[in-house]
């Protein structure tokens, strides 16, 4: 390790590694066995807790459950284990493993973080929350109403709302290049795992709407084999983030609402229980690329 090999391991562990982000640590761990051991076999629990919280500030959000950490995060032995599950984003599995069983009620927690990229690579956290989506997978729809479609609304009053300055003129291009979106799906009951549906994704489009501008983010997940008669093999996750200006002031822009839906490649929307099946399958079987553990 050249210069680092001459340093006391405690200096590296407690004074150098804490200044690096999770992605950098993953890259660094592949440089040598010494770095690998210092990073992945690190007993400094504060290191991984701080990395998780800096990557996903929503882990500190107290709504809707003030004992979120003891009830949800405690499913994992430590923050290091949680980070390994949740980072990086889920990719379609190389092998079509059997999907996990669908419980009568699928309880999926979402942690959402939105950042605004500033100068010199700095990121300003704008919006952080976590929320619970309980889906009745055995619900039988009324023939005149039809099934409930998979959709999730996340309102700004549930998170830690922060104002930021964005000029209305040219805001579409500015937000498309500088706004990033992250979302972890957490299943503490069935799979007892977590997975990132989005990790620092940039927008695919930005368009004006009545309330302000709508910033769109998209990712793709693999449909479990049991849904092949209903949808295409790949499922598109679409997140619409609406930003508004309070009182029309350009220094009072904020995230107003987040709307999460799923459709297949033929634009057929997923029903509620099928959306839950896709997410649970992604958490259980999705590939996490870029890890060296």
mmCIF file with all atom_site columns, N, CA, C and O in Angstrom, residues 115-165:
data_model
loop_
_atom_site.group_PDB
_atom_site.id
_atom_site.type_symbol
_atom_site.label_atom_id
_atom_site.label_alt_id
_atom_site.label_comp_id
_atom_site.label_asym_id
_atom_site.label_entity_id
_atom_site.label_seq_id
_atom_site.pdbx_PDB_ins_code
_atom_site.Cartn_x
_atom_site.Cartn_y
_atom_site.Cartn_z
_atom_site.occupancy
_atom_site.B_iso_or_equiv
_atom_site.pdbx_formal_charge
_atom_site.auth_seq_id
_atom_site.auth_comp_id
_atom_site.auth_asym_id
_atom_site.auth_atom_id
_atom_site.pdbx_PDB_model_num
ATOM 1   N N  . UNK A 1 115 ? -31.253 14.859  -3.604  1.00 0.00 ? 115 UNK A N  1
ATOM 2   C CA . UNK A 1 115 ? -30.121 15.769  -3.444  1.00 0.00 ? 115 UNK A CA 1
ATOM 3   C C  . UNK A 1 115 ? -30.071 16.749  -4.610  1.00 0.00 ? 115 UNK A C  1
ATOM 4   O O  . UNK A 1 115 ? -30.450 16.412  -5.743  1.00 0.00 ? 115 UNK A O  1
ATOM 5   N N  . UNK A 1 116 ? -29.588 17.943  -4.324  1.00 0.00 ? 116 UNK A N  1
ATOM 6   C CA . UNK A 1 116 ? -29.300 18.935  -5.348  1.00 0.00 ? 116 UNK A CA 1
ATOM 7   C C  . UNK A 1 116 ? -27.788 19.079  -5.430  1.00 0.00 ? 116 UNK A C  1
ATOM 8   O O  . UNK A 1 116 ? -27.138 19.434  -4.442  1.00 0.00 ? 116 UNK A O  1
ATOM 9   N N  . UNK A 1 117 ? -27.228 18.778  -6.580  1.00 0.00 ? 117 UNK A N  1
ATOM 10  C CA . UNK A 1 117 ? -25.775 18.868  -6.759  1.00 0.00 ? 117 UNK A CA 1
ATOM 11  C C  . UNK A 1 117 ? -25.361 20.322  -6.898  1.00 0.00 ? 117 UNK A C  1
ATOM 12  O O  . UNK A 1 117 ? -25.899 21.066  -7.724  1.00 0.00 ? 117 UNK A O  1
ATOM 13  N N  . UNK A 1 118 ? -24.401 20.723  -6.080  1.00 0.00 ? 118 UNK A N  1
ATOM 14  C CA . UNK A 1 118 ? -23.900 22.083  -6.140  1.00 0.00 ? 118 UNK A CA 1
ATOM 15  C C  . UNK A 1 118 ? -22.543 22.132  -6.811  1.00 0.00 ? 118 UNK A C  1
ATOM 16  O O  . UNK A 1 118 ? -22.137 21.223  -7.530  1.00 0.00 ? 118 UNK A O  1
ATOM 17  N N  . UNK A 1 119 ? -21.826 23.196  -6.573  1.00 0.00 ? 119 UNK A N  1
ATOM 18  C CA . UNK A 1 119 ? -20.506 23.347  -7.161  1.00 0.00 ? 119 UNK A CA 1
ATOM 19  C C  . UNK A 1 119 ? -19.486 22.437  -6.490  1.00 0.00 ? 119 UNK A C  1
ATOM 20  O O  . UNK A 1 119 ? -19.643 22.039  -5.340  1.00 0.00 ? 119 UNK A O  1
ATOM 21  N N  . UNK A 1 120 ? -18.452 22.088  -7.235  1.00 0.00 ? 120 UNK A N  1
ATOM 22  C CA . UNK A 1 120 ? -17.342 21.269  -6.749  1.00 0.00 ? 120 UNK A CA 1
ATOM 23  C C  . UNK A 1 120 ? -17.803 19.932  -6.193  1.00 0.00 ? 120 UNK A C  1
ATOM 24  O O  . UNK A 1 120 ? -17.240 19.392  -5.228  1.00 0.00 ? 120 UNK A O  1
ATOM 25  N N  . UNK A 1 121 ? -18.851 19.362  -6.802  1.00 0.00 ? 121 UNK A N  1
ATOM 26  C CA . UNK A 1 121 ? -19.293 18.023  -6.429  1.00 0.00 ? 121 UNK A CA 1
ATOM 27  C C  . UNK A 1 121 ? -20.064 17.928  -5.130  1.00 0.00 ? 121 UNK A C  1
ATOM 28  O O  . UNK A 1 121 ? -20.387 16.832  -4.678  1.00 0.00 ? 121 UNK A O  1
ATOM 29  N N  . UNK A 1 122 ? -20.375 19.056  -4.492  1.00 0.00 ? 122 UNK A N  1
ATOM 30  C CA . UNK A 1 122 ? -21.113 19.020  -3.238  1.00 0.00 ? 122 UNK A CA 1
ATOM 31  C C  . UNK A 1 122 ? -22.580 18.700  -3.490  1.00 0.00 ? 122 UNK A C  1
ATOM 32  O O  . UNK A 1 122 ? -23.165 19.111  -4.485  1.00 0.00 ? 122 UNK A O  1
ATOM 33  N N  . UNK A 1 123 ? -23.177 17.949  -2.546  1.00 0.00 ? 123 UNK A N  1
ATOM 34  C CA . UNK A 1 123 ? -24.579 17.595  -2.634  1.00 0.00 ? 123 UNK A CA 1
ATOM 35  C C  . UNK A 1 123 ? -25.342 18.169  -1.457  1.00 0.00 ? 123 UNK A C  1
ATOM 36  O O  . UNK A 1 123 ? -24.941 18.007  -0.306  1.00 0.00 ? 123 UNK A O  1
ATOM 37  N N  . UNK A 1 124 ? -26.432 18.847  -1.752  1.00 0.00 ? 124 UNK A N  1
ATOM 38  C CA . UNK A 1 124 ? -27.284 19.409  -0.715  1.00 0.00 ? 124 UNK A CA 1
ATOM 39  C C  . UNK A 1 124 ? -28.521 18.532  -0.557  1.00 0.00 ? 124 UNK A C  1
ATOM 40  O O  . UNK A 1 124 ? -29.307 18.382  -1.489  1.00 0.00 ? 124 UNK A O  1
ATOM 41  N N  . UNK A 1 125 ? -28.711 17.890  0.605   1.00 0.00 ? 125 UNK A N  1
ATOM 42  C CA . UNK A 1 125 ? -29.917 17.078  0.796   1.00 0.00 ? 125 UNK A CA 1
ATOM 43  C C  . UNK A 1 125 ? -31.157 17.963  0.885   1.00 0.00 ? 125 UNK A C  1
ATOM 44  O O  . UNK A 1 125 ? -31.208 18.894  1.691   1.00 0.00 ? 125 UNK A O  1
ATOM 45  N N  . UNK A 1 126 ? -32.135 17.678  0.022   1.00 0.00 ? 126 UNK A N  1
ATOM 46  C CA . UNK A 1 126 ? -33.335 18.502  -0.027  1.00 0.00 ? 126 UNK A CA 1
ATOM 47  C C  . UNK A 1 126 ? -34.519 17.847  0.656   1.00 0.00 ? 126 UNK A C  1
ATOM 48  O O  . UNK A 1 126 ? -35.393 18.517  1.191   1.00 0.00 ? 126 UNK A O  1
ATOM 49  N N  . UNK A 1 127 ? -34.574 16.538  0.599   1.00 0.00 ? 127 UNK A N  1
ATOM 50  C CA . UNK A 1 127 ? -35.807 15.860  0.974   1.00 0.00 ? 127 UNK A CA 1
ATOM 51  C C  . UNK A 1 127 ? -35.465 14.467  1.454   1.00 0.00 ? 127 UNK A C  1
ATOM 52  O O  . UNK A 1 127 ? -34.798 13.701  0.762   1.00 0.00 ? 127 UNK A O  1
ATOM 53  N N  . UNK A 1 128 ? -35.879 14.142  2.671   1.00 0.00 ? 128 UNK A N  1
ATOM 54  C CA . UNK A 1 128 ? -35.621 12.818  3.216   1.00 0.00 ? 128 UNK A CA 1
ATOM 55  C C  . UNK A 1 128 ? -36.832 12.361  4.009   1.00 0.00 ? 128 UNK A C  1
ATOM 56  O O  . UNK A 1 128 ? -37.374 13.107  4.820   1.00 0.00 ? 128 UNK A O  1
ATOM 57  N N  . UNK A 1 129 ? -37.258 11.129  3.767   1.00 0.00 ? 129 UNK A N  1
ATOM 58  C CA . UNK A 1 129 ? -38.359 10.572  4.529   1.00 0.00 ? 129 UNK A CA 1
ATOM 59  C C  . UNK A 1 129 ? -38.327 9.065   4.413   1.00 0.00 ? 129 UNK A C  1
ATOM 60  O O  . UNK A 1 129 ? -37.638 8.502   3.580   1.00 0.00 ? 129 UNK A O  1
ATOM 61  N N  . UNK A 1 130 ? -39.064 8.406   5.300   1.00 0.00 ? 130 UNK A N  1
ATOM 62  C CA . UNK A 1 130 ? -39.358 7.006   5.066   1.00 0.00 ? 130 UNK A CA 1
ATOM 63  C C  . UNK A 1 130 ? -40.829 6.795   5.354   1.00 0.00 ? 130 UNK A C  1
ATOM 64  O O  . UNK A 1 130 ? -41.435 7.498   6.172   1.00 0.00 ? 130 UNK A O  1
ATOM 65  N N  . UNK A 1 131 ? -41.426 5.864   4.671   1.00 0.00 ? 131 UNK A N  1
ATOM 66  C CA . UNK A 1 131 ? -42.847 5.626   4.823   1.00 0.00 ? 131 UNK A CA 1
ATOM 67  C C  . UNK A 1 131 ? -43.125 4.151   4.628   1.00 0.00 ? 131 UNK A C  1
ATOM 68  O O  . UNK A 1 131 ? -42.321 3.414   4.049   1.00 0.00 ? 131 UNK A O  1
ATOM 69  N N  . UNK A 1 132 ? -44.277 3.701   5.113   1.00 0.00 ? 132 UNK A N  1
ATOM 70  C CA . UNK A 1 132 ? -44.676 2.306   5.026   1.00 0.00 ? 132 UNK A CA 1
ATOM 71  C C  . UNK A 1 132 ? -45.804 2.159   4.017   1.00 0.00 ? 132 UNK A C  1
ATOM 72  O O  . UNK A 1 132 ? -46.762 2.931   4.017   1.00 0.00 ? 132 UNK A O  1
ATOM 73  N N  . UNK A 1 133 ? -45.687 1.162   3.143   1.00 0.00 ? 133 UNK A N  1
ATOM 74  C CA . UNK A 1 133 ? -46.752 0.829   2.199   1.00 0.00 ? 133 UNK A CA 1
ATOM 75  C C  . UNK A 1 133 ? -47.216 -0.594  2.502   1.00 0.00 ? 133 UNK A C  1
ATOM 76  O O  . UNK A 1 133 ? -46.481 -1.559  2.265   1.00 0.00 ? 133 UNK A O  1
ATOM 77  N N  . UNK A 1 134 ? -48.399 -0.724  3.079   1.00 0.00 ? 134 UNK A N  1
ATOM 78  C CA . UNK A 1 134 ? -48.959 -2.036  3.408   1.00 0.00 ? 134 UNK A CA 1
ATOM 79  C C  . UNK A 1 134 ? -49.936 -2.444  2.306   1.00 0.00 ? 134 UNK A C  1
ATOM 80  O O  . UNK A 1 134 ? -50.953 -1.788  2.085   1.00 0.00 ? 134 UNK A O  1
ATOM 81  N N  . UNK A 1 135 ? -49.637 -3.538  1.605   1.00 0.00 ? 135 UNK A N  1
ATOM 82  C CA . UNK A 1 135 ? -50.423 -3.967  0.449   1.00 0.00 ? 135 UNK A CA 1
ATOM 83  C C  . UNK A 1 135 ? -51.136 -5.271  0.769   1.00 0.00 ? 135 UNK A C  1
ATOM 84  O O  . UNK A 1 135 ? -50.491 -6.276  1.105   1.00 0.00 ? 135 UNK A O  1
ATOM 85  N N  . UNK A 1 136 ? -52.466 -5.266  0.673   1.00 0.00 ? 136 UNK A N  1
ATOM 86  C CA . UNK A 1 136 ? -53.270 -6.478  0.869   1.00 0.00 ? 136 UNK A CA 1
ATOM 87  C C  . UNK A 1 136 ? -53.174 -7.318  -0.400  1.00 0.00 ? 136 UNK A C  1
ATOM 88  O O  . UNK A 1 136 ? -53.828 -7.036  -1.407  1.00 0.00 ? 136 UNK A O  1
ATOM 89  N N  . UNK A 1 137 ? -52.355 -8.360  -0.368  1.00 0.00 ? 137 UNK A N  1
ATOM 90  C CA . UNK A 1 137 ? -52.128 -9.158  -1.577  1.00 0.00 ? 137 UNK A CA 1
ATOM 91  C C  . UNK A 1 137 ? -53.260 -10.144 -1.857  1.00 0.00 ? 137 UNK A C  1
ATOM 92  O O  . UNK A 1 137 ? -53.288 -10.769 -2.918  1.00 0.00 ? 137 UNK A O  1
ATOM 93  N N  . UNK A 1 138 ? -54.195 -10.310 -0.903  1.00 0.00 ? 138 UNK A N  1
ATOM 94  C CA . UNK A 1 138 ? -55.315 -11.230 -1.100  1.00 0.00 ? 138 UNK A CA 1
ATOM 95  C C  . UNK A 1 138 ? -56.627 -10.504 -1.384  1.00 0.00 ? 138 UNK A C  1
ATOM 96  O O  . UNK A 1 138 ? -57.692 -11.111 -1.395  1.00 0.00 ? 138 UNK A O  1
ATOM 97  N N  . UNK A 1 139 ? -56.533 -9.201  -1.623  1.00 0.00 ? 139 UNK A N  1
ATOM 98  C CA . UNK A 1 139 ? -57.733 -8.408  -1.901  1.00 0.00 ? 139 UNK A CA 1
ATOM 99  C C  . UNK A 1 139 ? -58.387 -8.849  -3.202  1.00 0.00 ? 139 UNK A C  1
ATOM 100 O O  . UNK A 1 139 ? -57.727 -9.005  -4.234  1.00 0.00 ? 139 UNK A O  1
ATOM 101 N N  . UNK A 1 140 ? -59.679 -9.102  -3.148  1.00 0.00 ? 140 UNK A N  1
ATOM 102 C CA . UNK A 1 140 ? -60.456 -9.478  -4.334  1.00 0.00 ? 140 UNK A CA 1
ATOM 103 C C  . UNK A 1 140 ? -61.243 -8.250  -4.792  1.00 0.00 ? 140 UNK A C  1
ATOM 104 O O  . UNK A 1 140 ? -62.156 -7.799  -4.093  1.00 0.00 ? 140 UNK A O  1
ATOM 105 N N  . UNK A 1 141 ? -60.916 -7.687  -5.943  1.00 0.00 ? 141 UNK A N  1
ATOM 106 C CA . UNK A 1 141 ? -61.567 -6.444  -6.383  1.00 0.00 ? 141 UNK A CA 1
ATOM 107 C C  . UNK A 1 141 ? -63.022 -6.659  -6.776  1.00 0.00 ? 141 UNK A C  1
ATOM 108 O O  . UNK A 1 141 ? -63.422 -7.739  -7.224  1.00 0.00 ? 141 UNK A O  1
ATOM 109 N N  . UNK A 1 142 ? -63.821 -5.628  -6.585  1.00 0.00 ? 142 UNK A N  1
ATOM 110 C CA . UNK A 1 142 ? -65.217 -5.645  -7.037  1.00 0.00 ? 142 UNK A CA 1
ATOM 111 C C  . UNK A 1 142 ? -65.230 -5.630  -8.560  1.00 0.00 ? 142 UNK A C  1
ATOM 112 O O  . UNK A 1 142 ? -64.458 -4.891  -9.190  1.00 0.00 ? 142 UNK A O  1
ATOM 113 N N  . UNK A 1 143 ? -66.078 -6.420  -9.191  1.00 0.00 ? 143 UNK A N  1
ATOM 114 C CA . UNK A 1 143 ? -66.082 -6.498  -10.665 1.00 0.00 ? 143 UNK A CA 1
ATOM 115 C C  . UNK A 1 143 ? -66.372 -5.177  -11.354 1.00 0.00 ? 143 UNK A C  1
ATOM 116 O O  . UNK A 1 143 ? -65.973 -4.973  -12.507 1.00 0.00 ? 143 UNK A O  1
ATOM 117 N N  . UNK A 1 144 ? -67.059 -4.262  -10.665 1.00 0.00 ? 144 UNK A N  1
ATOM 118 C CA . UNK A 1 144 ? -67.380 -2.965  -11.280 1.00 0.00 ? 144 UNK A CA 1
ATOM 119 C C  . UNK A 1 144 ? -66.280 -1.932  -11.040 1.00 0.00 ? 144 UNK A C  1
ATOM 120 O O  . UNK A 1 144 ? -66.265 -0.888  -11.684 1.00 0.00 ? 144 UNK A O  1
ATOM 121 N N  . UNK A 1 145 ? -65.388 -2.223  -10.113 1.00 0.00 ? 145 UNK A N  1
ATOM 122 C CA . UNK A 1 145 ? -64.325 -1.272  -9.771  1.00 0.00 ? 145 UNK A CA 1
ATOM 123 C C  . UNK A 1 145 ? -62.994 -1.680  -10.385 1.00 0.00 ? 145 UNK A C  1
ATOM 124 O O  . UNK A 1 145 ? -62.252 -0.849  -10.907 1.00 0.00 ? 145 UNK A O  1
ATOM 125 N N  . UNK A 1 146 ? -62.718 -2.971  -10.348 1.00 0.00 ? 146 UNK A N  1
ATOM 126 C CA . UNK A 1 146 ? -61.439 -3.435  -10.872 1.00 0.00 ? 146 UNK A CA 1
ATOM 127 C C  . UNK A 1 146 ? -60.362 -3.407  -9.803  1.00 0.00 ? 146 UNK A C  1
ATOM 128 O O  . UNK A 1 146 ? -60.564 -2.881  -8.699  1.00 0.00 ? 146 UNK A O  1
ATOM 129 N N  . UNK A 1 147 ? -59.187 -3.944  -10.098 1.00 0.00 ? 147 UNK A N  1
ATOM 130 C CA . UNK A 1 147 ? -58.117 -4.032  -9.102  1.00 0.00 ? 147 UNK A CA 1
ATOM 131 C C  . UNK A 1 147 ? -57.470 -2.675  -8.840  1.00 0.00 ? 147 UNK A C  1
ATOM 132 O O  . UNK A 1 147 ? -57.482 -1.784  -9.682  1.00 0.00 ? 147 UNK A O  1
ATOM 133 N N  . UNK A 1 148 ? -56.910 -2.564  -7.645  1.00 0.00 ? 148 UNK A N  1
ATOM 134 C CA . UNK A 1 148 ? -56.140 -1.372  -7.320  1.00 0.00 ? 148 UNK A CA 1
ATOM 135 C C  . UNK A 1 148 ? -54.794 -1.430  -8.045  1.00 0.00 ? 148 UNK A C  1
ATOM 136 O O  . UNK A 1 148 ? -54.124 -2.459  -8.051  1.00 0.00 ? 148 UNK A O  1
ATOM 137 N N  . UNK A 1 149 ? -54.410 -0.319  -8.648  1.00 0.00 ? 149 UNK A N  1
ATOM 138 C CA . UNK A 1 149 ? -53.117 -0.260  -9.318  1.00 0.00 ? 149 UNK A CA 1
ATOM 139 C C  . UNK A 1 149 ? -52.026 0.087   -8.323  1.00 0.00 ? 149 UNK A C  1
ATOM 140 O O  . UNK A 1 149 ? -52.269 0.746   -7.303  1.00 0.00 ? 149 UNK A O  1
ATOM 141 N N  . UNK A 1 150 ? -50.809 -0.377  -8.623  1.00 0.00 ? 150 UNK A N  1
ATOM 142 C CA . UNK A 1 150 ? -49.682 -0.074  -7.758  1.00 0.00 ? 150 UNK A CA 1
ATOM 143 C C  . UNK A 1 150 ? -49.315 1.396   -7.912  1.00 0.00 ? 150 UNK A C  1
ATOM 144 O O  . UNK A 1 150 ? -48.946 1.852   -8.993  1.00 0.00 ? 150 UNK A O  1
ATOM 145 N N  . UNK A 1 151 ? -49.406 2.133   -6.828  1.00 0.00 ? 151 UNK A N  1
ATOM 146 C CA . UNK A 1 151 ? -49.002 3.538   -6.827  1.00 0.00 ? 151 UNK A CA 1
ATOM 147 C C  . UNK A 1 151 ? -48.751 3.966   -5.392  1.00 0.00 ? 151 UNK A C  1
ATOM 148 O O  . UNK A 1 151 ? -49.348 3.453   -4.448  1.00 0.00 ? 151 UNK A O  1
ATOM 149 N N  . UNK A 1 152 ? -47.869 4.899   -5.248  1.00 0.00 ? 152 UNK A N  1
ATOM 150 C CA . UNK A 1 152 ? -47.483 5.363   -3.914  1.00 0.00 ? 152 UNK A CA 1
ATOM 151 C C  . UNK A 1 152 ? -47.267 6.867   -3.961  1.00 0.00 ? 152 UNK A C  1
ATOM 152 O O  . UNK A 1 152 ? -46.463 7.363   -4.754  1.00 0.00 ? 152 UNK A O  1
ATOM 153 N N  . UNK A 1 153 ? -48.019 7.594   -3.139  1.00 0.00 ? 153 UNK A N  1
ATOM 154 C CA . UNK A 1 153 ? -47.861 9.042   -3.024  1.00 0.00 ? 153 UNK A CA 1
ATOM 155 C C  . UNK A 1 153 ? -47.041 9.357   -1.773  1.00 0.00 ? 153 UNK A C  1
ATOM 156 O O  . UNK A 1 153 ? -47.311 8.824   -0.699  1.00 0.00 ? 153 UNK A O  1
ATOM 157 N N  . UNK A 1 154 ? -46.067 10.227  -1.924  1.00 0.00 ? 154 UNK A N  1
ATOM 158 C CA . UNK A 1 154 ? -45.267 10.673  -0.793  1.00 0.00 ? 154 UNK A CA 1
ATOM 159 C C  . UNK A 1 154 ? -45.358 12.192  -0.726  1.00 0.00 ? 154 UNK A C  1
ATOM 160 O O  . UNK A 1 154 ? -44.816 12.891  -1.579  1.00 0.00 ? 154 UNK A O  1
ATOM 161 N N  . UNK A 1 155 ? -46.063 12.703  0.263   1.00 0.00 ? 155 UNK A N  1
ATOM 162 C CA . UNK A 1 155 ? -46.284 14.141  0.365   1.00 0.00 ? 155 UNK A CA 1
ATOM 163 C C  . UNK A 1 155 ? -45.174 14.834  1.135   1.00 0.00 ? 155 UNK A C  1
ATOM 164 O O  . UNK A 1 155 ? -44.593 14.266  2.057   1.00 0.00 ? 155 UNK A O  1
ATOM 165 N N  . UNK A 1 156 ? -44.943 16.099  0.788   1.00 0.00 ? 156 UNK A N  1
ATOM 166 C CA . UNK A 1 156 ? -43.820 16.831  1.376   1.00 0.00 ? 156 UNK A CA 1
ATOM 167 C C  . UNK A 1 156 ? -43.964 17.036  2.874   1.00 0.00 ? 156 UNK A C  1
ATOM 168 O O  . UNK A 1 156 ? -42.980 17.148  3.582   1.00 0.00 ? 156 UNK A O  1
ATOM 169 N N  . UNK A 1 157 ? -45.184 17.071  3.402   1.00 0.00 ? 157 UNK A N  1
ATOM 170 C CA . UNK A 1 157 ? -45.341 17.315  4.830   1.00 0.00 ? 157 UNK A CA 1
ATOM 171 C C  . UNK A 1 157 ? -44.911 16.110  5.667   1.00 0.00 ? 157 UNK A C  1
ATOM 172 O O  . UNK A 1 157 ? -44.804 16.202  6.875   1.00 0.00 ? 157 UNK A O  1
ATOM 173 N N  . UNK A 1 158 ? -44.627 14.996  5.006   1.00 0.00 ? 158 UNK A N  1
ATOM 174 C CA . UNK A 1 158 ? -44.152 13.820  5.737   1.00 0.00 ? 158 UNK A CA 1
ATOM 175 C C  . UNK A 1 158 ? -42.635 13.818  5.897   1.00 0.00 ? 158 UNK A C  1
ATOM 176 O O  . UNK A 1 158 ? -42.081 13.000  6.610   1.00 0.00 ? 158 UNK A O  1
ATOM 177 N N  . UNK A 1 159 ? -41.971 14.669  5.226   1.00 0.00 ? 159 UNK A N  1
ATOM 178 C CA . UNK A 1 159 ? -40.508 14.656  5.290   1.00 0.00 ? 159 UNK A CA 1
ATOM 179 C C  . UNK A 1 159 ? -39.977 15.920  5.931   1.00 0.00 ? 159 UNK A C  1
ATOM 180 O O  . UNK A 1 159 ? -40.709 16.716  6.515   1.00 0.00 ? 159 UNK A O  1
ATOM 181 N N  . UNK A 1 160 ? -38.705 16.101  5.798   1.00 0.00 ? 160 UNK A N  1
ATOM 182 C CA . UNK A 1 160 ? -38.069 17.308  6.309   1.00 0.00 ? 160 UNK A CA 1
ATOM 183 C C  . UNK A 1 160 ? -37.948 18.279  5.141   1.00 0.00 ? 160 UNK A C  1
ATOM 184 O O  . UNK A 1 160 ? -36.953 18.259  4.412   1.00 0.00 ? 160 UNK A O  1
ATOM 185 N N  . UNK A 1 161 ? -38.979 19.106  4.951   1.00 0.00 ? 161 UNK A N  1
ATOM 186 C CA . UNK A 1 161 ? -39.021 19.993  3.796   1.00 0.00 ? 161 UNK A CA 1
ATOM 187 C C  . UNK A 1 161 ? -37.956 21.065  3.911   1.00 0.00 ? 161 UNK A C  1
ATOM 188 O O  . UNK A 1 161 ? -37.792 21.711  4.951   1.00 0.00 ? 161 UNK A O  1
ATOM 189 N N  . UNK A 1 162 ? -37.230 21.270  2.816   1.00 0.00 ? 162 UNK A N  1
ATOM 190 C CA . UNK A 1 162 ? -36.209 22.301  2.758   1.00 0.00 ? 162 UNK A CA 1
ATOM 191 C C  . UNK A 1 162 ? -36.404 23.127  1.501   1.00 0.00 ? 162 UNK A C  1
ATOM 192 O O  . UNK A 1 162 ? -36.684 22.600  0.435   1.00 0.00 ? 162 UNK A O  1
ATOM 193 N N  . UNK A 1 163 ? -36.263 24.447  1.658   1.00 0.00 ? 163 UNK A N  1
ATOM 194 C CA . UNK A 1 163 ? -36.350 25.337  0.498   1.00 0.00 ? 163 UNK A CA 1
ATOM 195 C C  . UNK A 1 163 ? -34.982 25.444  -0.175  1.00 0.00 ? 163 UNK A C  1
ATOM 196 O O  . UNK A 1 163 ? -33.945 25.384  0.487   1.00 0.00 ? 163 UNK A O  1
ATOM 197 N N  . UNK A 1 164 ? -34.998 25.597  -1.468  1.00 0.00 ? 164 UNK A N  1
ATOM 198 C CA . UNK A 1 164 ? -33.760 25.811  -2.208  1.00 0.00 ? 164 UNK A CA 1
ATOM 199 C C  . UNK A 1 164 ? -34.035 26.797  -3.337  1.00 0.00 ? 164 UNK A C  1
ATOM 200 O O  . UNK A 1 164 ? -35.187 26.989  -3.753  1.00 0.00 ? 164 UNK A O  1
ATOM 201 N N  . UNK A 1 165 ? -32.990 27.436  -3.811  1.00 0.00 ? 165 UNK A N  1
ATOM 202 C CA . UNK A 1 165 ? -33.140 28.479  -4.810  1.00 0.00 ? 165 UNK A CA 1
ATOM 203 C C  . UNK A 1 165 ? -32.975 27.916  -6.213  1.00 0.00 ? 165 UNK A C  1
ATOM 204 O O  . UNK A 1 165 ? -31.950 27.316  -6.529  1.00 0.00 ? 165 UNK A O  1
#
